[in-house]
Amino acid sequence: AVGGTNLHEALIESLRTGPTSEGALPLVLFLTDGRPTVGITGEKEIRDAARTANKFNRRVFTFGVGFDVNGPLLSGISDTSRATSTFVLPDEDVEVKVGQVFRQLTGPVLAETRLTLKNQGDVGGPAIRETLPSTLPDLFEDDQLIVVGQYTTDRPIDVVLSGTRNGENWSMPVVVDPSHAS
């Protein structure tokens, strides 16, 4: 009523709903045009509360409109939940941005994305370390997956990209050859 934004309370309330139907991807589309100014306003506290409240592993797609949004906060919330964030500036075409978001809301082409080193466990282990992002996002149509890390060997590394595709387990082997890195 006085123009404030209680982002924390709205986000937590959106995550309180129960589980979704089996086979459905649980998600939240969280739209805001402001920074948190009412209630809990600390970025870390809001991100931590969202992570704790997200008991059904919902993908939280954030959509910020205008100049007065906290981009790092919204991006952090969506990244942590394997979703994406979208921002619309006043001079941008809202229809284009909304279309991009709704394309993603139809579901990822690869969910629960994971990289593992063949016979060595998760990426981040002996042959490749310090990888980013630490949690891989779901992949949507036309997305790219970029993972950076530090090679600890000069030999080719067998990596497996895996996840869930159309409700089924899916994997693809990839050979990463450090001698071709630039």
XYZ file of N, CA and C in Angstrom, residues 35-155:
363
model
N 13.206 -3.674 -5.540
C 14.179 -4.255 -4.615
C 13.457 -4.570 -3.313
N 13.985 -5.509 -2.519
C 13.356 -5.778 -1.229
C 13.491 -4.570 -0.302
N 12.368 -4.015 0.115
C 12.374 -2.838 0.995
C 11.545 -3.031 2.253
N 10.776 -4.116 2.327
C 9.907 -4.383 3.470
C 10.222 -5.781 3.983
N 10.179 -5.977 5.297
C 10.474 -7.286 5.866
C 11.967 -7.568 5.792
N 12.330 -8.800 5.533
C 13.736 -9.180 5.415
C 14.245 -8.644 4.081
N 15.325 -7.867 4.129
C 15.839 -7.235 2.909
C 17.255 -7.680 2.544
N 17.901 -8.436 3.412
C 19.276 -8.875 3.147
C 19.321 -9.930 2.059
N 20.212 -9.724 1.102
C 20.335 -10.624 -0.042
C 20.626 -12.065 0.393
N 21.604 -12.248 1.254
C 21.978 -13.593 1.710
C 20.829 -14.250 2.465
N 20.168 -13.501 3.332
C 19.059 -14.061 4.108
C 17.916 -14.511 3.198
N 17.629 -13.726 2.171
C 16.545 -14.081 1.249
C 16.919 -15.326 0.449
N 18.147 -15.377 -0.071
C 18.585 -16.559 -0.837
C 18.573 -17.809 0.038
N 19.094 -17.700 1.266
C 19.127 -18.845 2.174
C 17.718 -19.309 2.529
N 16.825 -18.367 2.790
C 15.438 -18.711 3.132
C 14.748 -19.397 1.960
N 15.002 -18.926 0.747
C 14.402 -19.551 -0.434
C 14.913 -20.974 -0.604
N 16.197 -21.182 -0.418
C 16.781 -22.516 -0.546
C 16.156 -23.458 0.485
N 16.010 -22.993 1.720
C 15.432 -23.813 2.790
C 13.954 -24.100 2.540
N 13.214 -23.107 2.069
C 11.773 -23.263 1.845
C 11.442 -24.094 0.611
N 12.402 -24.303 -0.269
C 12.157 -24.983 -1.539
C 12.213 -26.501 -1.359
N 11.302 -27.033 -0.550
C 11.302 -28.456 -0.194
C 10.923 -29.376 -1.351
N 10.261 -28.848 -2.368
C 9.828 -29.679 -3.492
C 10.678 -29.430 -4.745
N 11.865 -28.828 -4.533
C 12.838 -28.595 -5.616
C 12.231 -27.899 -6.824
N 11.461 -26.855 -6.548
C 10.888 -26.074 -7.631
C 11.976 -25.280 -8.343
N 11.843 -25.150 -9.650
C 12.686 -24.245 -10.410
C 12.071 -22.862 -10.226
N 12.856 -21.907 -9.764
C 12.338 -20.556 -9.539
C 12.853 -19.658 -10.663
N 11.991 -19.405 -11.635
C 12.309 -18.517 -12.751
C 12.022 -17.094 -12.282
N 13.026 -16.249 -12.265
C 12.830 -14.874 -11.819
C 12.721 -13.951 -13.023
N 11.887 -12.942 -12.884
C 11.598 -12.009 -13.976
C 11.580 -10.614 -13.365
N 12.622 -9.833 -13.610
C 12.735 -8.484 -13.066
C 12.407 -7.449 -14.121
N 11.556 -6.493 -13.776
C 11.117 -5.466 -14.718
C 11.575 -4.096 -14.223
N 12.256 -3.353 -15.081
C 12.671 -1.998 -14.750
C 14.088 -1.933 -14.210
N 14.457 -0.714 -13.800
C 15.813 -0.469 -13.292
C 15.960 -0.807 -11.819
N 14.868 -0.817 -11.082
C 14.936 -0.912 -9.628
C 14.775 -2.339 -9.122
N 15.539 -3.283 -9.689
C 15.520 -4.658 -9.212
C 16.931 -5.049 -8.777
N 17.011 -6.015 -7.892
C 18.300 -6.519 -7.434
C 18.666 -7.716 -8.308
N 19.386 -7.444 -9.404
C 19.751 -8.482 -10.358
C 20.536 -9.633 -9.761
N 21.588 -9.369 -8.970
C 22.335 -10.487 -8.382
C 21.474 -11.371 -7.475
N 20.557 -10.776 -6.734
C 19.674 -11.559 -5.874
C 18.776 -12.457 -6.716
N 18.124 -11.891 -7.725
C 17.220 -12.675 -8.568
C 17.976 -13.768 -9.323
N 19.160 -13.438 -9.833
C 19.968 -14.445 -10.528
C 20.398 -15.558 -9.584
N 20.783 -15.200 -8.375
C 21.196 -16.205 -7.387
C 20.070 -17.158 -7.037
N 18.863 -16.622 -6.882
C 17.709 -17.468 -6.561
C 17.435 -18.440 -7.699
N 17.443 -17.945 -8.925
C 17.134 -18.830 -10.055
C 18.274 -19.824 -10.306
N 19.518 -19.388 -10.209
C 20.649 -20.291 -10.430
C 20.642 -21.451 -9.442
N 20.376 -21.159 -8.185
C 20.373 -22.181 -7.142
C 19.307 -23.236 -7.401
N 18.216 -22.845 -8.047
C 17.121 -23.786 -8.273
C 17.142 -24.398 -9.674
N 18.224 -24.194 -10.425
C 18.391 -24.730 -11.780
C 17.452 -24.075 -12.783
N 17.073 -22.844 -12.529
C 16.196 -22.111 -13.448
C 16.991 -20.956 -14.052
N 16.292 -19.983 -14.618
C 16.953 -18.836 -15.234
C 16.319 -17.545 -14.745
N 17.045 -16.469 -14.924
C 16.518 -15.147 -14.598
C 16.431 -14.337 -15.887
N 15.433 -13.478 -15.944
C 15.216 -12.618 -17.100
C 14.987 -11.208 -16.599
N 15.557 -10.240 -17.311
C 15.396 -8.836 -16.921
C 14.905 -8.044 -18.113
N 13.949 -7.154 -17.862
C 13.394 -6.312 -18.911
C 13.595 -4.858 -18.510
N 14.340 -4.140 -19.324
C 14.539 -2.711 -19.093
C 13.374 -1.939 -19.710
N 13.128 -0.720 -19.255
C 11.966 0.035 -19.745
C 11.899 0.190 -21.263
N 13.022 0.251 -21.965
C 12.984 0.453 -23.413
C 13.020 -0.860 -24.205
N 12.962 -2.005 -23.526
C 13.003 -3.294 -24.211
C 11.592 -3.799 -24.519
N 11.509 -4.712 -25.490
C 10.249 -5.309 -25.896
C 9.871 -6.398 -24.896
N 8.861 -6.138 -24.083
C 8.436 -7.085 -23.051
C 7.939 -8.385 -23.687
N 7.247 -8.298 -24.825
C 6.709 -9.493 -25.475
C 7.799 -10.495 -25.818
N 8.930 -10.017 -26.310
C 10.037 -10.909 -26.667
C 10.538 -11.630 -25.420
N 10.740 -10.892 -24.351
C 11.248 -11.488 -23.106
C 10.248 -12.476 -22.512
N 8.971 -12.126 -22.529
C 7.948 -13.030 -22.000
C 7.918 -14.309 -22.834
N 8.050 -14.191 -24.147
C 8.078 -15.359 -25.016
C 9.238 -16.281 -24.685
N 10.406 -15.702 -24.397
C 11.571 -16.507 -24.031
C 11.316 -17.266 -22.732
N 10.727 -16.580 -21.758
C 10.451 -17.221 -20.470
C 9.437 -18.345 -20.642
N 8.365 -18.111 -21.384
C 7.356 -19.148 -21.542
C 7.877 -20.349 -22.323
N 8.825 -20.140 -23.214
C 9.473 -21.257 -23.901
C 10.165 -22.141 -22.873
N 10.803 -21.514 -21.887
C 11.495 -22.281 -20.854
C 10.513 -22.971 -19.909
N 9.383 -22.337 -19.664
C 8.425 -22.921 -18.727
C 7.786 -24.198 -19.258
N 7.889 -24.451 -20.556
C 7.366 -25.707 -21.094
C 8.229 -26.884 -20.650
N 9.392 -26.598 -20.136
C 10.234 -27.646 -19.582
C 11.583 -27.737 -20.248
N 12.558 -28.235 -19.513
C 13.909 -28.364 -20.062
C 14.017 -29.563 -21.004
N 14.968 -29.482 -21.913
C 15.273 -30.646 -22.746
C 16.186 -31.603 -21.990
N 16.885 -31.103 -20.969
C 17.694 -31.951 -20.104
C 17.626 -31.390 -18.685
N 17.060 -32.165 -17.766
C 16.914 -31.741 -16.371
C 17.919 -32.487 -15.496
N 18.166 -31.942 -14.316
C 19.117 -32.545 -13.367
C 20.452 -32.822 -14.053
N 20.919 -31.855 -14.814
C 22.140 -31.981 -15.603
C 23.347 -32.243 -14.707
N 24.198 -33.143 -15.159
C 25.364 -33.504 -14.360
C 26.523 -33.889 -15.267
N 27.732 -33.541 -14.870
C 28.952 -33.979 -15.554
C 29.727 -34.887 -14.618
N 30.162 -36.021 -15.138
C 31.007 -36.914 -14.344
C 32.213 -37.318 -15.177
N 33.294 -37.589 -14.494
C 34.504 -38.100 -15.138
C 34.407 -39.616 -15.142
N 34.555 -40.215 -16.309
C 34.435 -41.662 -16.414
C 35.464 -42.315 -15.491
N 34.987 -43.186 -14.638
C 35.815 -43.929 -13.679
C 36.464 -43.042 -12.614
N 36.045 -41.790 -12.472
C 36.655 -40.928 -11.458
C 35.629 -40.151 -10.645
N 34.343 -40.288 -10.906
C 33.339 -39.571 -10.137
C 33.036 -38.201 -10.707
N 32.513 -37.335 -9.862
C 32.056 -36.016 -10.301
C 33.182 -35.155 -10.844
N 32.813 -34.313 -11.823
C 33.752 -33.296 -12.286
C 34.077 -32.420 -11.088
N 35.282 -32.002 -10.966
C 35.757 -31.296 -9.784
C 36.765 -32.170 -9.063
N 36.970 -33.387 -9.583
C 37.882 -34.350 -8.990
C 39.285 -34.231 -9.540
N 40.021 -35.353 -9.612
C 41.441 -35.326 -9.926
C 41.830 -34.741 -11.285
N 41.095 -35.049 -12.368
C 41.520 -34.609 -13.694
C 41.069 -33.189 -14.034
N 39.944 -32.755 -13.483
C 39.444 -31.384 -13.680
C 38.978 -30.892 -12.318
N 39.456 -29.742 -11.914
C 39.064 -29.227 -10.594
C 38.611 -27.777 -10.715
N 38.053 -27.279 -9.621
C 37.588 -25.894 -9.541
C 36.632 -25.547 -10.683
N 35.628 -26.393 -10.869
C 34.677 -26.175 -11.956
C 33.578 -25.202 -11.551
N 33.143 -24.433 -12.529
C 32.022 -23.505 -12.363
C 31.110 -23.644 -13.563
N 29.824 -23.618 -13.394
C 29.102 -23.497 -12.132
C 29.174 -24.804 -11.344
N 29.052 -24.700 -10.036
C 29.138 -25.897 -9.202
C 27.886 -26.758 -9.354
N 26.726 -26.136 -9.532
C 25.488 -26.850 -9.828
C 25.103 -26.497 -11.254
N 24.997 -27.502 -12.099
C 24.662 -27.245 -13.492
C 23.177 -26.941 -13.624
N 22.826 -26.021 -14.506
C 21.417 -25.683 -14.702
C 20.720 -26.735 -15.557
N 19.388 -26.726 -15.506
C 18.636 -27.483 -16.491
C 18.907 -26.820 -17.833
N 18.826 -27.581 -18.907
C 19.076 -27.040 -20.238
C 17.764 -26.963 -21.012
N 17.516 -25.806 -21.597
C 16.310 -25.566 -22.359
C 16.677 -25.460 -23.832
N 15.675 -25.578 -24.682
C 15.904 -25.510 -26.120
C 16.747 -24.288 -26.473
N 17.748 -24.483 -27.309
C 18.672 -23.453 -27.789
C 19.656 -22.953 -26.727
N 19.697 -23.569 -25.539
C 20.671 -23.177 -24.523
C 22.049 -23.720 -24.865
N 23.052 -23.095 -24.282
C 24.416 -23.597 -24.321
C 24.815 -23.930 -22.897
N 25.632 -24.938 -22.739
C 26.181 -25.269 -21.432
C 27.663 -24.956 -21.473
N 28.079 -24.033 -20.624
C 29.487 -23.673 -20.528
C 29.951 -23.998 -19.116
N 30.955 -24.850 -19.029
C 31.537 -25.226 -17.749
C 33.019 -24.925 -17.842
N 33.538 -24.224 -16.866
C 34.961 -23.924 -16.835
C 35.594 -24.652 -15.657
N 36.859 -24.990 -15.818
C 37.569 -25.676 -14.758
C 39.048 -25.704 -15.078
N 39.806 -26.267 -14.184
C 41.251 -26.334 -14.359
C 41.656 -27.790 -14.595
N 42.360 -28.036 -15.735
C 42.871 -29.372 -16.027
C 44.050 -29.652 -15.104
N 44.140 -30.886 -14.634
C 45.296 -31.291 -13.836
C 46.105 -32.359 -14.557
N 45.767 -32.571 -15.824
C 46.468 -33.559 -16.641
C 46.565 -33.024 -18.063
N 47.469 -33.587 -18.838
C 47.545 -33.193 -20.238
C 46.983 -34.287 -21.149
N 46.445 -35.350 -20.551
C 45.852 -36.439 -21.323
C 44.367 -36.185 -21.571
